[in-house]
XYZ file of C-alpha atoms in Angstrom:
283
model
C -4.206 67.177 -26.788
C -4.332 69.609 -23.727
C -0.967 70.748 -22.607
C -0.132 71.469 -18.982
C 3.036 73.426 -18.204
C 4.754 71.724 -15.402
C 7.523 73.419 -13.285
C 10.727 71.212 -13.961
C 11.779 71.490 -10.558
C 10.151 73.068 -7.338
C 13.206 75.294 -6.647
C 12.977 77.064 -10.051
C 11.452 80.422 -10.560
C 7.852 79.945 -11.574
C 7.599 83.541 -13.218
C 9.986 82.244 -15.971
C 8.485 80.414 -18.755
C 11.774 78.608 -19.774
C 11.419 76.801 -16.507
C 8.320 74.894 -17.498
C 8.027 71.608 -19.302
C 4.824 71.061 -21.598
C 2.986 67.607 -20.921
C 0.317 66.618 -23.051
C -2.692 65.357 -21.250
C -4.220 62.759 -23.654
C -7.151 60.542 -23.335
C -6.856 57.213 -21.689
C -8.398 55.632 -25.190
C -5.706 56.947 -27.147
C -2.953 55.811 -24.488
C -4.600 52.362 -24.628
C -4.475 52.091 -28.398
C -0.849 53.437 -28.304
C 0.344 50.836 -25.834
C -0.804 48.092 -28.173
C 0.951 49.610 -31.046
C 4.062 50.172 -28.905
C 3.879 46.407 -27.874
C 4.122 45.391 -31.354
C 6.405 48.005 -32.526
C 8.961 47.371 -29.776
C 8.809 43.565 -30.587
C 9.807 44.295 -34.267
C 12.553 46.601 -33.354
C 13.934 44.108 -30.649
C 13.811 41.151 -32.934
C 15.459 42.676 -35.792
C 18.215 44.359 -33.695
C 17.166 47.803 -34.669
C 17.345 49.790 -31.526
C 20.240 51.649 -30.607
C 22.189 49.632 -27.954
C 23.484 53.173 -26.511
C 20.124 54.475 -25.797
C 19.028 53.749 -22.168
C 15.836 55.850 -22.378
C 12.284 54.289 -23.380
C 13.688 50.664 -23.232
C 12.654 47.791 -20.894
C 15.275 46.973 -18.502
C 17.062 50.156 -18.734
C 17.113 53.424 -16.880
C 19.400 56.278 -15.696
C 21.205 53.802 -13.724
C 22.195 51.997 -16.876
C 23.357 54.918 -18.467
C 25.427 56.239 -15.631
C 26.778 52.697 -15.166
C 27.972 52.597 -18.747
C 29.501 55.875 -18.662
C 31.429 55.403 -15.324
C 32.768 51.963 -16.159
C 34.115 53.405 -19.501
C 35.778 56.156 -17.520
C 37.231 53.759 -15.044
C 38.521 51.462 -17.600
C 40.147 54.245 -19.408
C 41.664 55.521 -16.258
C 42.971 52.142 -15.146
C 44.751 51.902 -18.671
C 46.443 55.226 -18.088
C 44.231 57.059 -20.655
C 42.665 60.463 -19.753
C 39.075 60.969 -20.502
C 37.001 63.985 -21.695
C 33.255 63.579 -20.777
C 30.888 65.810 -22.828
C 27.317 66.217 -21.630
C 25.009 67.428 -24.468
C 21.349 68.628 -23.820
C 18.760 69.576 -26.569
C 16.264 72.437 -26.231
C 12.615 71.415 -26.436
C 13.657 68.217 -28.444
C 10.203 66.435 -28.493
C 8.481 69.505 -29.704
C 10.481 69.967 -32.964
C 10.702 66.471 -34.439
C 10.081 66.787 -38.229
C 7.265 64.383 -39.098
C 8.541 63.873 -42.566
C 12.020 62.901 -41.528
C 10.547 60.540 -38.872
C 8.474 58.897 -41.344
C 11.297 58.687 -43.669
C 13.435 57.101 -40.938
C 10.776 54.480 -40.100
C 10.663 53.282 -43.670
C 14.478 52.832 -43.574
C 13.794 50.729 -40.448
C 11.508 48.554 -42.428
C 8.280 49.791 -41.049
C 5.724 50.093 -43.949
C 2.128 49.344 -45.019
C -0.609 49.819 -42.351
C 1.819 50.216 -39.531
C 3.416 53.314 -41.487
C 0.120 54.564 -42.291
C -1.173 54.342 -38.876
C 1.858 56.266 -37.333
C 1.594 58.791 -40.098
C -2.190 59.242 -39.021
C -1.068 59.519 -35.333
C 1.264 62.275 -36.018
C -0.783 64.326 -38.424
C -4.025 66.427 -37.890
C -3.282 66.946 -34.341
C -4.070 70.113 -32.314
C -3.367 71.327 -28.849
C -4.725 73.647 -26.205
C -2.646 75.093 -23.414
C -4.500 74.854 -19.983
C -3.150 77.225 -17.221
C -4.978 77.347 -13.934
C -8.817 78.247 -14.921
C -7.772 79.218 -18.311
C -7.767 77.214 -21.630
C -6.186 78.753 -24.899
C -7.769 78.349 -28.243
C -6.877 75.270 -30.202
C -3.854 75.343 -32.453
C -2.837 73.001 -35.031
C 0.282 71.012 -34.224
C 2.575 70.197 -37.358
C 5.969 69.201 -35.602
C 6.903 67.250 -32.750
C 5.975 64.118 -30.810
C 3.410 64.471 -27.724
C 5.324 64.633 -24.219
C 3.287 62.421 -21.964
C 2.273 60.094 -24.853
C 2.951 56.437 -24.742
C 4.413 56.053 -28.245
C 6.165 59.418 -28.473
C 9.322 58.651 -26.622
C 10.241 55.570 -28.657
C 9.483 57.520 -31.757
C 11.974 60.183 -30.791
C 14.677 57.662 -29.923
C 14.234 56.197 -33.380
C 14.246 59.923 -34.933
C 17.745 60.314 -33.234
C 19.165 57.028 -33.727
C 21.551 58.100 -36.774
C 23.203 60.441 -34.531
C 25.239 57.805 -33.154
C 26.912 56.964 -36.510
C 28.025 60.866 -36.477
C 29.611 60.561 -33.264
C 31.336 57.192 -33.816
C 32.865 58.350 -37.147
C 35.058 60.518 -34.931
C 36.184 58.015 -32.724
C 34.057 59.127 -29.709
C 32.031 56.785 -27.857
C 28.285 57.597 -26.342
C 25.566 56.860 -24.499
C 22.109 58.495 -24.427
C 19.085 58.664 -21.796
C 16.111 60.282 -23.859
C 17.560 63.598 -25.054
C 20.494 63.699 -22.725
C 23.606 62.570 -24.719
C 27.052 61.742 -23.056
C 30.102 61.612 -25.204
C 33.310 59.972 -24.198
C 36.824 60.287 -25.480
C 39.837 58.632 -24.078
C 43.266 59.435 -25.187
C 47.059 59.163 -24.235
C 48.529 62.179 -22.288
C 50.811 62.656 -25.473
C 47.729 63.422 -27.541
C 47.748 67.307 -28.563
C 44.876 67.173 -30.991
C 42.093 66.378 -28.298
C 40.356 69.701 -28.432
C 40.488 69.842 -32.166
C 39.132 66.222 -32.607
C 36.249 66.868 -30.038
C 35.304 70.209 -31.767
C 35.222 68.600 -35.084
C 32.907 66.063 -33.797
C 30.735 68.577 -32.192
C 30.567 70.666 -35.382
C 29.123 67.562 -37.237
C 26.755 67.009 -34.451
C 25.408 70.499 -34.849
C 24.897 70.038 -38.522
C 23.180 66.900 -37.878
C 21.048 68.805 -35.294
C 20.152 71.478 -37.988
C 19.218 68.981 -40.569
C 16.872 67.392 -38.154
C 15.293 70.481 -36.693
C 16.818 70.099 -33.348
C 18.987 72.518 -31.307
C 21.674 72.039 -28.694
C 21.041 73.810 -25.362
C 24.361 75.338 -24.971
C 23.690 76.599 -21.482
C 23.491 72.964 -20.259
C 26.538 71.675 -22.329
C 29.069 70.630 -19.914
C 32.671 69.347 -19.998
C 34.468 67.173 -17.547
C 38.253 66.081 -17.878
C 39.303 62.897 -16.166
C 42.948 62.300 -16.030
C 44.193 58.805 -16.376
C 46.082 56.885 -13.681
C 49.724 58.495 -13.042
C 48.709 61.034 -15.876
C 49.148 64.771 -15.270
C 46.025 67.078 -15.265
C 45.487 69.268 -18.260
C 43.075 71.966 -18.924
C 40.809 71.662 -21.999
C 38.547 74.092 -23.851
C 36.321 72.765 -26.739
C 34.246 74.796 -29.290
C 30.343 74.239 -29.598
C 28.589 76.195 -32.188
C 31.234 79.188 -31.911
C 30.886 79.192 -28.083
C 33.918 78.063 -25.828
C 33.116 75.327 -23.133
C 35.854 74.942 -20.629
C 36.479 71.716 -18.457
C 35.097 71.839 -14.652
C 35.990 69.845 -11.840
C 32.378 68.487 -11.473
C 29.329 68.081 -13.470
C 25.803 66.891 -12.962
C 24.839 63.875 -15.057
C 21.305 62.489 -14.958
C 20.952 63.566 -11.358
C 24.257 62.602 -10.310
C 27.186 64.732 -9.613
C 30.377 63.290 -11.172
C 33.893 64.734 -10.150
C 37.103 64.583 -12.233
C 38.418 61.848 -9.778
C 35.136 59.545 -10.112
C 35.323 59.597 -6.160
C 31.435 60.729 -5.927
C 32.372 62.894 -2.889
C 30.705 65.963 -4.361
C 27.505 64.053 -4.993
C 27.511 62.504 -1.394
C 27.871 65.668 0.085
C 25.098 67.072 -1.879
C 22.841 64.197 -0.971
C 23.938 64.450 2.556
C 22.953 68.086 2.846
C 19.546 67.478 1.144
C 18.716 64.569 3.826
C 20.070 66.929 6.562
C 17.508 69.692 5.427
C 14.596 67.021 5.219
C 15.183 65.870 8.621
C 15.750 69.231 10.264
């Protein structure tokens, strides 16, 4: 594959390499074949109920709007029932690039994907190489031993299957979750009298970190955010949690999948931001 670094946002500093996203430019023949495999694989997974119902990424009929709706409705329901909620937004660093092929193939076997289909996917993942194209320069080819190609047709679905078992880790701690691609949203609703909230969330995050390490993934602590939403007629309490020995304090607003959520779910902060952007474009 030829990898083209693309700036994540036009407003970011182009001199900082961390602001670029590597996108694989693949041949149309490869993508055509992948699309045929994707159709058959998706059909098998859907018919056997093997897709994570809490994953809105890479799924027909789902989008960022689906993920946002699920999260906001869960928060509104908790608030109406006089329960406060903690919303923890997790982000992964270079998630697609660090997928371990052996773990992925083992996961596919556990899902019942075997025989020729399993062998084809193994062949699809192995023996790949890449070159980085920057302006008029192209690097020498290098072997690609981990990851699923960003920009490919099949890669996103394989990534969602790779991370499916994370859901059971989260649920075992009594937290609910919803994902969009590698963005994970954790929700924990609790009565005001619960004084073990921080400990329970931190314990969940500790197990998530262990799972991440075992699966060759890494949390992006710089993008981890915590939003505390008080329930109806409930007092507001500050909250600090621990993520990989780093402290994360609650804030009054947090950006989730492009939408700024505030701790009252009024969306006033997001409306103001959109209004400012529209004014800038108009004038």
